[in-house]
Each structure stands twice: as structure tokens, then as C-alpha cells.
Amino acid sequence: RSKRANDPAVIWEGDAGDQRTVSFAELQSETNRLANVLTGLGIGSGDVVGIFMPMLPETVAAVLACGKIGAIYTPLFSGFGAEAVATRLGDCNAKVLLTVDGFFRRGKTVPIKDVADAALISVPSVETVIVLRRTGQTINWVPGRDLDWTGRMQEAADTFTTLQVPADHPYMIIHTSGTTGKPKGALHVHAG
């Protein structure tokens, strides 16, 4: 166990002023659990995972979990509309989407799951959506596709052996804004 295990790894403050501090040990546990959830779904090296989440400690764990299993993540700005999300997910043939039911912004609730559902109509490659309940709002639930983040995480082991990959193994596909044409994906590697 690291000497820094109990030190803060993530210090987070929400829109309404709520705060959370996640230690290195807690972040490692969350990351390992999500790595186990993803591999349990058959996601592995070279598979693409879309992360359509606001800035949360769980978002950090999601990015790190993709690295642990050799998957490639594509970040999707939480303010994107359905078309922007669909274009980016479809471009890289994402298999899984990680999202939230909604999030709070300037005193209002943003229904991000609705945006994800609208986007996925035109992205058949996404087979699974893992939904973190952030706001507790009522959402559309697609049986056989949508999975509850918390339930899956509670069932997963908190240990995981990180997949060893070469330095030039793909880690992230980040897309251009698309303001001058179709968004283009730039591939980043683990050591990039």
C-alpha cells in the first residue's frame, strides 16, 4: 500500500457547492471496479469506450479504467447535442457509452441521458450504456442495453491487474470541434 494512499487524488466541487475528496486508494478501487465491469462486458484492448459525462470523480475513474484494460476512450463534452455525440461515437465504432442520468448546471438539471439516447439511434456499434445516477431524475431505460453504474460497481472486485501495453498503444481518440467540417479524430497513445 502506497504512503500516499489516503492523500487526496481528486478534489471535486459541484455546481451547487457540494464537495467530495477522493483519496488515491479510493480512486484506485473505483478504477479497478470499473475495469472489471468493462472486461466483464467483453471490452478489452483496442475497443472504444465513449465517456459522455460531466466533470465528476467517476469520470476520472472511467478514463483510468480504460487505460488499465487497454481500451481506447473518446471524451464527449457534456454540453454536446445528440448529433455531435453520434458523429464522434460512430466515427470510432464505440462499443460502450458511459454516461449519467443528468447533471446540475446553473441551478438547472441537464438531461444528458436523453441526449445519449437520441444519439444512439444512429450508432449501432454501441451495445451497452452504463448510467451513473447523478441527479436521480426519471430517465428512459433501454432493457438489454442500459446498465446501472452503481449496481455493477458494487458487484465488481476492487482489484485488477493492469494490462501491459507498449508505449505507442492507442489510449484516446479526441475529435476536433467540427466547426469547419466533419470532426476529425486525433489518436493519442499511452506515452503521448
XYZ file of N, CA and C in Angstrom:
576
model
N 0.847 -1.186 0.000
C 0.000 0.000 0.000
C 0.887 1.243 0.000
N 0.566 2.190 -0.840
C 1.354 3.401 -1.001
C 1.263 4.294 0.237
N 2.336 5.026 0.480
C 2.348 6.004 1.580
C 1.337 7.115 1.333
N 0.965 7.306 0.066
C 0.029 8.382 -0.293
C -1.402 7.883 -0.451
N -1.673 6.648 -0.070
C -2.984 6.036 -0.293
C -4.133 6.883 0.237
N -3.932 7.529 1.358
C -5.009 8.319 1.968
C -4.968 9.801 1.585
N -3.982 10.183 0.783
C -3.895 11.575 0.319
C -4.954 11.829 -0.753
N -5.382 13.087 -0.905
C -6.384 13.400 -1.933
C -5.828 13.206 -3.341
N -6.558 12.445 -4.152
C -6.221 12.281 -5.572
C -7.096 13.202 -6.406
N -8.355 13.357 -5.981
C -9.309 14.214 -6.683
C -10.037 15.057 -5.647
N -10.028 16.354 -5.867
C -10.816 17.273 -5.039
C -11.831 17.893 -5.979
N -13.110 17.637 -5.714
C -14.174 17.997 -6.641
C -15.195 18.900 -5.959
N -15.688 19.873 -6.714
C -16.764 20.723 -6.233
C -17.830 20.816 -7.308
N -19.070 20.553 -6.912
C -20.191 20.581 -7.833
C -20.736 21.981 -8.039
N -21.662 22.092 -8.963
C -22.254 23.365 -9.328
C -22.942 24.051 -8.154
N -23.517 23.251 -7.257
C -24.243 23.807 -6.112
C -23.348 23.985 -4.889
N -22.049 23.723 -5.058
C -21.108 23.885 -3.954
C -20.839 22.615 -3.179
N -21.503 21.502 -3.547
C -21.217 20.236 -2.871
C -19.798 19.811 -3.206
N -19.153 19.157 -2.248
C -17.745 18.816 -2.416
C -17.492 17.351 -2.091
N -16.508 16.785 -2.780
C -16.040 15.428 -2.498
C -14.535 15.396 -2.653
N -13.900 14.677 -1.763
C -12.472 14.420 -1.883
C -12.306 12.907 -1.973
N -11.588 12.468 -2.995
C -11.368 11.047 -3.235
C -9.881 10.777 -3.046
N -9.563 9.841 -2.171
C -8.160 9.504 -1.923
C -7.606 8.664 -3.069
N -6.276 8.526 -3.088
C -5.652 7.679 -4.105
C -6.154 6.243 -3.975
N -6.310 5.742 -2.744
C -6.795 4.378 -2.532
C -8.232 4.231 -3.040
N -9.082 5.211 -2.771
C -10.472 5.160 -3.243
C -10.541 5.226 -4.765
N -9.721 6.089 -5.357
C -9.702 6.198 -6.819
C -9.216 4.899 -7.450
N -8.209 4.289 -6.847
C -7.722 3.011 -7.366
C -8.815 1.949 -7.289
N -9.525 1.908 -6.187
C -10.605 0.935 -6.027
C -11.701 1.154 -7.073
N -12.129 2.407 -7.269
C -13.166 2.723 -8.261
C -12.701 2.387 -9.673
N -11.457 2.721 -9.960
C -10.891 2.429 -11.280
C -10.851 0.926 -11.529
N -10.391 0.177 -10.542
C -10.317 -1.280 -10.679
C -11.706 -1.897 -10.838
N -12.666 -1.407 -10.066
C -14.032 -1.937 -10.177
C -14.578 -1.708 -11.591
N -14.383 -0.496 -12.107
C -14.892 -0.208 -13.448
C -14.139 -1.008 -14.504
N -12.848 -1.214 -14.311
C -12.080 -2.068 -15.234
C -12.676 -3.473 -15.250
N -13.049 -3.989 -14.088
C -13.672 -5.313 -14.014
C -15.054 -5.328 -14.656
N -15.829 -4.262 -14.473
C -17.145 -4.173 -15.109
C -16.989 -4.203 -16.631
N -16.073 -3.388 -17.142
C -15.880 -3.311 -18.597
C -15.380 -4.634 -19.167
N -14.395 -5.245 -18.529
C -13.895 -6.516 -19.051
C -14.960 -7.603 -18.931
N -15.799 -7.518 -17.914
C -16.903 -8.461 -17.778
C -17.911 -8.348 -18.909
N -17.949 -7.192 -19.548
C -18.818 -6.977 -20.711
C -18.124 -7.349 -22.023
N -16.884 -7.832 -21.913
C -16.144 -8.217 -23.110
C -15.337 -7.087 -23.724
N -15.226 -5.973 -23.019
C -14.448 -4.840 -23.532
C -12.982 -5.061 -23.178
N -12.115 -4.847 -24.146
C -10.699 -5.067 -23.908
C -9.830 -4.213 -24.800
N -8.635 -4.674 -25.004
C -7.630 -3.936 -25.752
C -8.128 -3.547 -27.138
N -8.054 -2.252 -27.427
C -8.424 -1.730 -28.728
C -9.892 -1.379 -28.891
N -10.752 -1.800 -27.960
C -12.164 -1.433 -28.028
C -12.333 0.027 -27.606
N -13.332 0.703 -28.184
C -13.545 2.126 -27.889
C -14.722 2.297 -26.929
N -14.481 3.126 -25.912
C -15.473 3.460 -24.895
C -15.723 4.961 -24.956
N -16.964 5.356 -25.167
C -17.320 6.770 -25.130
C -17.576 7.193 -23.698
N -17.050 8.348 -23.314
C -17.297 8.889 -21.971
C -18.023 10.212 -22.139
N -19.344 10.161 -21.895
C -20.226 11.312 -22.048
C -20.725 11.685 -20.656
N -19.823 12.311 -19.905
C -20.085 12.619 -18.506
C -19.561 14.013 -18.179
N -20.176 14.668 -17.211
C -19.609 15.930 -16.736
C -18.382 15.638 -15.874
N -17.731 16.676 -15.419
C -16.563 16.500 -14.562
C -17.014 15.988 -13.190
N -16.723 14.714 -12.924
C -17.043 14.051 -11.664
C -15.856 13.168 -11.283
N -15.709 12.790 -10.028
C -14.661 11.827 -9.686
C -14.812 10.517 -10.464
N -16.045 10.101 -10.734
C -16.271 8.879 -11.502
C -15.762 9.004 -12.935
N -15.745 10.210 -13.458
C -15.223 10.432 -14.807
C -13.722 10.161 -14.837
N -13.037 10.563 -13.782
C -11.599 10.294 -13.673
C -11.372 8.786 -13.643
N -12.154 8.070 -12.835
C -12.022 6.608 -12.754
C -12.304 5.967 -14.118
N -13.260 6.511 -14.863
C -13.594 5.962 -16.180
C -12.419 6.068 -17.141
N -11.792 7.226 -17.167
C -10.633 7.428 -18.051
C -9.506 6.466 -17.673
N -9.238 6.352 -16.381
C -8.155 5.479 -15.922
C -8.476 4.003 -16.152
N -9.746 3.615 -15.988
C -10.134 2.219 -16.207
C -9.891 1.811 -17.659
N -10.179 2.715 -18.582
C -9.916 2.406 -19.993
C -8.438 2.122 -20.211
N -7.589 2.913 -19.597
C -6.151 2.688 -19.709
C -5.727 1.355 -19.127
N -6.315 0.976 -18.003
C -5.951 -0.283 -17.334
C -6.255 -1.508 -18.191
N -7.311 -1.426 -18.996
C -7.711 -2.602 -19.778
C -7.236 -2.528 -21.229
N -6.541 -1.448 -21.589
C -6.043 -1.299 -22.960
C -7.096 -0.801 -23.929
N -8.247 -0.364 -23.397
C -9.294 0.184 -24.266
C -8.939 1.616 -24.654
N -9.636 2.123 -25.636
C -9.442 3.493 -26.114
C -10.686 4.267 -25.708
N -10.502 5.412 -25.067
C -11.689 6.196 -24.725
C -11.793 7.404 -25.631
N -13.019 7.823 -25.842
C -13.250 9.054 -26.587
C -14.077 9.973 -25.705
N -13.519 11.143 -25.349
C -14.261 12.075 -24.498
C -15.333 12.807 -25.303
N -16.499 12.945 -24.690
C -17.621 13.643 -25.319
C -18.053 14.753 -24.369
N -17.880 15.982 -24.771
C -18.228 17.140 -23.948
C -19.679 17.034 -23.496
N -19.911 17.202 -22.213
C -21.251 17.014 -21.657
C -22.267 18.022 -22.184
N -21.809 19.054 -22.854
C -22.715 20.034 -23.445
C -23.072 19.745 -24.895
N -22.530 18.660 -25.461
C -22.823 18.310 -26.847
C -24.286 17.930 -27.032
N -24.776 18.170 -28.250
C -26.089 17.690 -28.655
C -25.968 16.296 -29.224
N -27.124 15.692 -29.533
C -27.168 14.310 -30.000
C -26.349 14.083 -31.269
N -26.426 15.009 -32.209
C -25.702 14.823 -33.473
C -24.190 14.803 -33.256
N -23.691 15.696 -32.413
C -22.247 15.739 -32.134
C -21.786 14.457 -31.446
N -22.583 13.953 -30.518
C -22.245 12.704 -29.826
C -22.262 11.542 -30.815
N -23.301 11.459 -31.625
C -23.434 10.369 -32.599
C -22.279 10.361 -33.596
N -21.919 11.529 -34.098
C -20.833 11.631 -35.079
C -19.531 11.080 -34.513
N -19.218 11.455 -33.284
C -17.954 11.046 -32.674
C -17.953 9.569 -32.297
N -19.056 9.079 -31.736
C -19.133 7.657 -31.384
C -19.092 6.783 -32.637
N -19.817 7.193 -33.658
C -19.851 6.423 -34.900
C -18.517 6.412 -35.611
N -17.805 7.532 -35.553
C -16.509 7.650 -36.225
C -15.509 6.613 -35.732
N -15.594 6.283 -34.446
C -14.609 5.351 -33.888
C -15.221 3.998 -33.501
N -16.454 3.755 -33.947
C -17.115 2.466 -33.685
C -17.100 2.077 -32.213
N -17.474 3.022 -31.355
C -17.507 2.765 -29.914
C -18.445 1.614 -29.601
N -18.077 0.792 -28.600
C -18.900 -0.341 -28.199
C -19.710 -0.042 -26.942
N -19.184 0.835 -26.102
C -19.816 1.145 -24.820
C -19.857 2.656 -24.645
N -20.920 3.127 -23.995
C -21.019 4.532 -23.625
C -21.211 4.623 -22.124
N -20.375 5.425 -21.470
C -20.519 5.720 -20.052
C -21.138 7.102 -19.943
N -22.226 7.212 -19.187
C -22.922 8.493 -19.082
C -23.595 8.613 -17.723
N -24.342 9.684 -17.540
C -25.090 9.941 -16.309
C -26.552 10.191 -16.670
N -27.415 10.114 -15.656
C -28.826 10.416 -15.917
C -28.990 11.889 -16.265
N -28.256 12.721 -15.581
C -28.288 14.160 -15.803
C -27.234 14.807 -14.923
N -27.122 16.115 -15.038
C -26.209 16.834 -14.156
C -26.765 18.224 -13.900
N -26.195 18.874 -12.887
C -26.672 20.193 -12.486
C -25.785 21.274 -13.088
N -26.421 22.288 -13.650
C -25.695 23.397 -14.262
C -26.504 24.668 -14.065
N -25.923 25.626 -13.349
C -26.554 26.926 -13.098
C -27.969 26.781 -12.537
N -28.117 25.881 -11.579
C -29.392 25.709 -10.905
C -30.417 24.878 -11.654
N -30.050 24.370 -12.811
C -30.979 23.548 -13.600
C -30.405 22.141 -13.766
N -31.291 21.219 -14.097
C -30.871 19.848 -14.371
C -30.777 19.650 -15.881
N -29.634 19.187 -16.333
C -29.407 18.925 -17.751
C -29.628 17.429 -17.986
N -30.595 17.058 -18.824
C -30.937 15.642 -19.042
C -30.033 14.959 -20.069
N -28.808 14.712 -19.692
C -27.812 14.195 -20.632
C -28.161 12.795 -21.159
N -28.841 11.971 -20.371
C -29.217 10.631 -20.841
C -30.158 10.734 -22.028
N -31.044 11.726 -22.048
C -31.920 11.932 -23.203
C -31.107 12.209 -24.466
N -30.057 13.000 -24.317
C -29.178 13.312 -25.444
C -28.480 12.036 -25.917
N -27.999 11.248 -24.961
C -27.329 9.994 -25.316
C -28.278 9.065 -26.065
N -29.515 8.943 -25.573
C -30.490 8.073 -26.242
C -30.748 8.521 -27.675
N -30.897 9.817 -27.864
C -31.141 10.346 -29.218
C -29.943 10.087 -30.122
N -28.739 10.224 -29.579
C -27.526 9.988 -30.372
C -27.414 8.529 -30.787
N -27.745 7.638 -29.884
C -27.506 6.211 -30.132
C -28.455 5.607 -31.153
N -29.488 6.325 -31.528
C -30.377 5.841 -32.597
C -29.581 5.581 -33.871
N -28.554 6.399 -34.100
C -27.769 6.245 -35.331
C -26.368 5.683 -35.091
N -26.151 5.049 -33.930
C -24.829 4.465 -33.643
C -25.016 3.008 -33.205
N -25.199 2.099 -34.157
C -25.454 0.698 -33.808
C -24.271 -0.013 -33.161
N -23.074 0.540 -33.274
C -21.912 -0.121 -32.683
C -21.956 -0.107 -31.155
N -22.653 0.865 -30.558
C -22.739 0.936 -29.091
C -23.767 -0.088 -28.622
N -23.268 -1.101 -27.928
C -24.113 -2.194 -27.461
C -24.576 -2.004 -26.027
N -23.795 -1.252 -25.249
C -24.066 -1.112 -23.823
C -23.899 0.332 -23.393
N -24.802 0.784 -22.508
C -24.704 2.107 -21.901
C -24.702 1.904 -20.387
N -23.676 2.395 -19.733
C -23.597 2.302 -18.271
C -23.932 3.678 -17.721
N -24.990 3.738 -16.908
C -25.547 5.016 -16.452
C -25.303 5.226 -14.964
N -24.605 6.304 -14.650
C -24.413 6.731 -13.264
C -25.594 7.629 -12.879
N -26.227 7.322 -11.792
C -27.348 8.142 -11.326
C -26.788 9.311 -10.532
N -26.736 10.452 -11.168
C -26.204 11.668 -10.553
C -27.329 12.510 -9.958
N -28.417 12.687 -10.691
C -29.492 13.575 -10.243
C -30.672 12.822 -9.643
N -30.813 11.563 -10.003
C -31.954 10.785 -9.537
C -33.224 11.032 -10.327
N -33.115 11.787 -11.421
C -34.295 12.086 -12.231
C -34.779 10.843 -12.967
N -36.019 10.850 -13.362
C -36.583 9.760 -14.148
C -35.982 9.805 -15.549
N -35.515 8.656 -16.011
C -34.907 8.575 -17.341
C -35.501 7.412 -18.112
N -35.348 7.469 -19.419
C -35.710 6.342 -20.275
C -34.684 5.243 -20.036
N -35.154 4.028 -19.844
C -34.253 2.904 -19.603
C -34.461 1.888 -20.712
N -33.398 1.557 -21.429
C -33.496 0.605 -22.536
C -33.055 -0.770 -22.032
N -34.015 -1.674 -21.832
C -33.669 -3.020 -21.350
C -32.711 -3.713 -22.324
N -31.737 -4.415 -21.737
C -30.770 -5.131 -22.555
C -29.606 -4.277 -23.021
N -29.753 -2.960 -22.915
C -28.660 -2.061 -23.317
C -28.142 -1.275 -22.123
N -29.044 -0.708 -21.336
C -28.653 0.181 -20.243
C -28.397 -0.601 -18.959
N -27.281 -0.273 -18.323
C -26.898 -0.918 -17.065
C -26.694 0.148 -15.991
N -27.018 -0.214 -14.758
C -26.858 0.694 -13.634
C -25.408 0.686 -13.145
N -24.772 1.843 -13.195
C -23.369 2.001 -12.794
C -23.156 1.501 -11.373
N -23.945 2.002 -10.435
C -23.726 1.694 -9.021
C -23.888 0.213 -8.741
N -24.935 -0.390 -9.279
C -25.145 -1.813 -9.064
C -24.003 -2.651 -9.597
N -23.560 -2.339 -10.803
C -22.444 -3.080 -11.407
C -21.147 -2.892 -10.618
N -20.925 -1.672 -10.150
C -19.696 -1.395 -9.395
C -19.690 -2.138 -8.056
N -20.837 -2.229 -7.418
C -20.920 -2.928 -6.134
C -20.625 -4.409 -6.280
N -20.941 -4.971 -7.437
C -20.713 -6.394 -7.685
C -19.279 -6.698 -8.115
N -18.528 -5.682 -8.530
C -17.192 -5.891 -9.112
C -16.100 -5.900 -8.043
N -15.076 -6.683 -8.303
C -13.909 -6.730 -7.416
C -13.140 -5.417 -7.494
N -12.483 -5.063 -6.398
C -11.733 -3.804 -6.372
C -10.239 -3.997 -6.632
N -9.901 -5.163 -7.167
C -8.519 -5.400 -7.597
C -8.534 -5.721 -9.086
N -7.476 -5.299 -9.760
C -7.375 -5.550 -11.193
C -5.913 -5.442 -11.585
N -5.440 -6.395 -12.359
C -4.067 -6.342 -12.855
C -4.066 -5.579 -14.174
N -3.371 -4.460 -14.185
C -3.321 -3.598 -15.359
C -2.696 -4.338 -16.538
N -3.352 -4.241 -17.687
C -2.820 -4.836 -18.906
C -1.553 -4.079 -19.315
N -0.492 -4.802 -19.567
C 0.748 -4.193 -20.024
C 0.660 -3.966 -21.531
N 0.862 -2.720 -21.939
C 0.795 -2.390 -23.362
C 2.045 -1.599 -23.745
N 2.402 -1.595 -25.041
C 3.536 -0.784 -25.488
C 3.226 0.710 -25.324
N 4.248 1.519 -25.296
C 4.090 2.974 -25.125
C 3.243 3.590 -26.232
N 3.272 2.989 -27.427
C 2.525 3.562 -28.543
C 1.137 2.938 -28.712
N 0.648 2.244 -27.687
C -0.695 1.652 -27.731
C -1.736 2.774 -27.678
N -2.769 2.731 -28.514
C -3.799 3.785 -28.509
C -4.501 3.905 -27.163
N -4.766 5.138 -26.749
C -5.420 5.388 -25.461
C -6.642 6.307 -25.586
N -6.587 7.278 -26.490
C -7.684 8.235 -26.589
C -7.847 8.693 -28.035
N -9.105 8.839 -28.437
C -9.416 9.496 -29.707
C -10.190 10.753 -29.350
N -9.566 11.878 -29.591
C -10.223 13.155 -29.314
C -10.516 13.820 -30.649
N -11.715 14.322 -30.770
C -12.152 14.885 -32.046
C -12.029 16.399 -32.092
N -11.796 16.891 -33.283
C -11.786 18.335 -33.494
C -13.202 18.859 -33.324
N -13.340 20.157 -33.270
C -14.637 20.783 -32.998
C -15.660 20.548 -34.096
N -15.208 20.383 -35.316
C -16.139 20.193 -36.415
C -16.715 21.485 -36.960
N -16.171 22.619 -36.526
C -16.709 23.901 -36.998
C -16.396 24.163 -38.466
N -15.356 23.533 -38.986
C -15.010 23.753 -40.397
C -15.249 22.516 -41.251
N -16.037 21.584 -40.757
C -16.320 20.360 -41.497
C -16.564 19.235 -40.524
N -16.579 18.021 -41.033
C -16.794 16.857 -40.180
C -15.677 16.768 -39.135
N -16.020 16.493 -37.858
C -14.974 16.358 -36.836
C -13.985 15.253 -37.204
N -12.725 15.510 -36.942
C -11.680 14.536 -37.240
C -11.104 14.031 -35.923
N -10.925 12.712 -35.828
C -10.390 12.115 -34.619
C -8.879 12.078 -34.641
N -8.295 12.579 -33.551
C -6.836 12.505 -33.393
C -6.542 11.411 -32.370
N -5.705 10.471 -32.748
C -5.380 9.330 -31.896
C -4.189 9.677 -31.015
N -4.379 9.518 -29.698
C -3.301 9.711 -28.724
C -2.925 8.348 -28.149
N -1.662 8.187 -27.813
C -1.166 6.909 -27.287
C -0.824 7.053 -25.813
N -0.563 5.935 -25.159
C -0.300 5.944 -23.719
C 0.859 6.854 -23.323
N 1.896 6.884 -24.095
C 3.061 7.697 -23.731
C 3.060 9.045 -24.452
N 1.966 9.389 -25.094
C 1.900 10.599 -25.911
C 1.729 11.866 -25.105
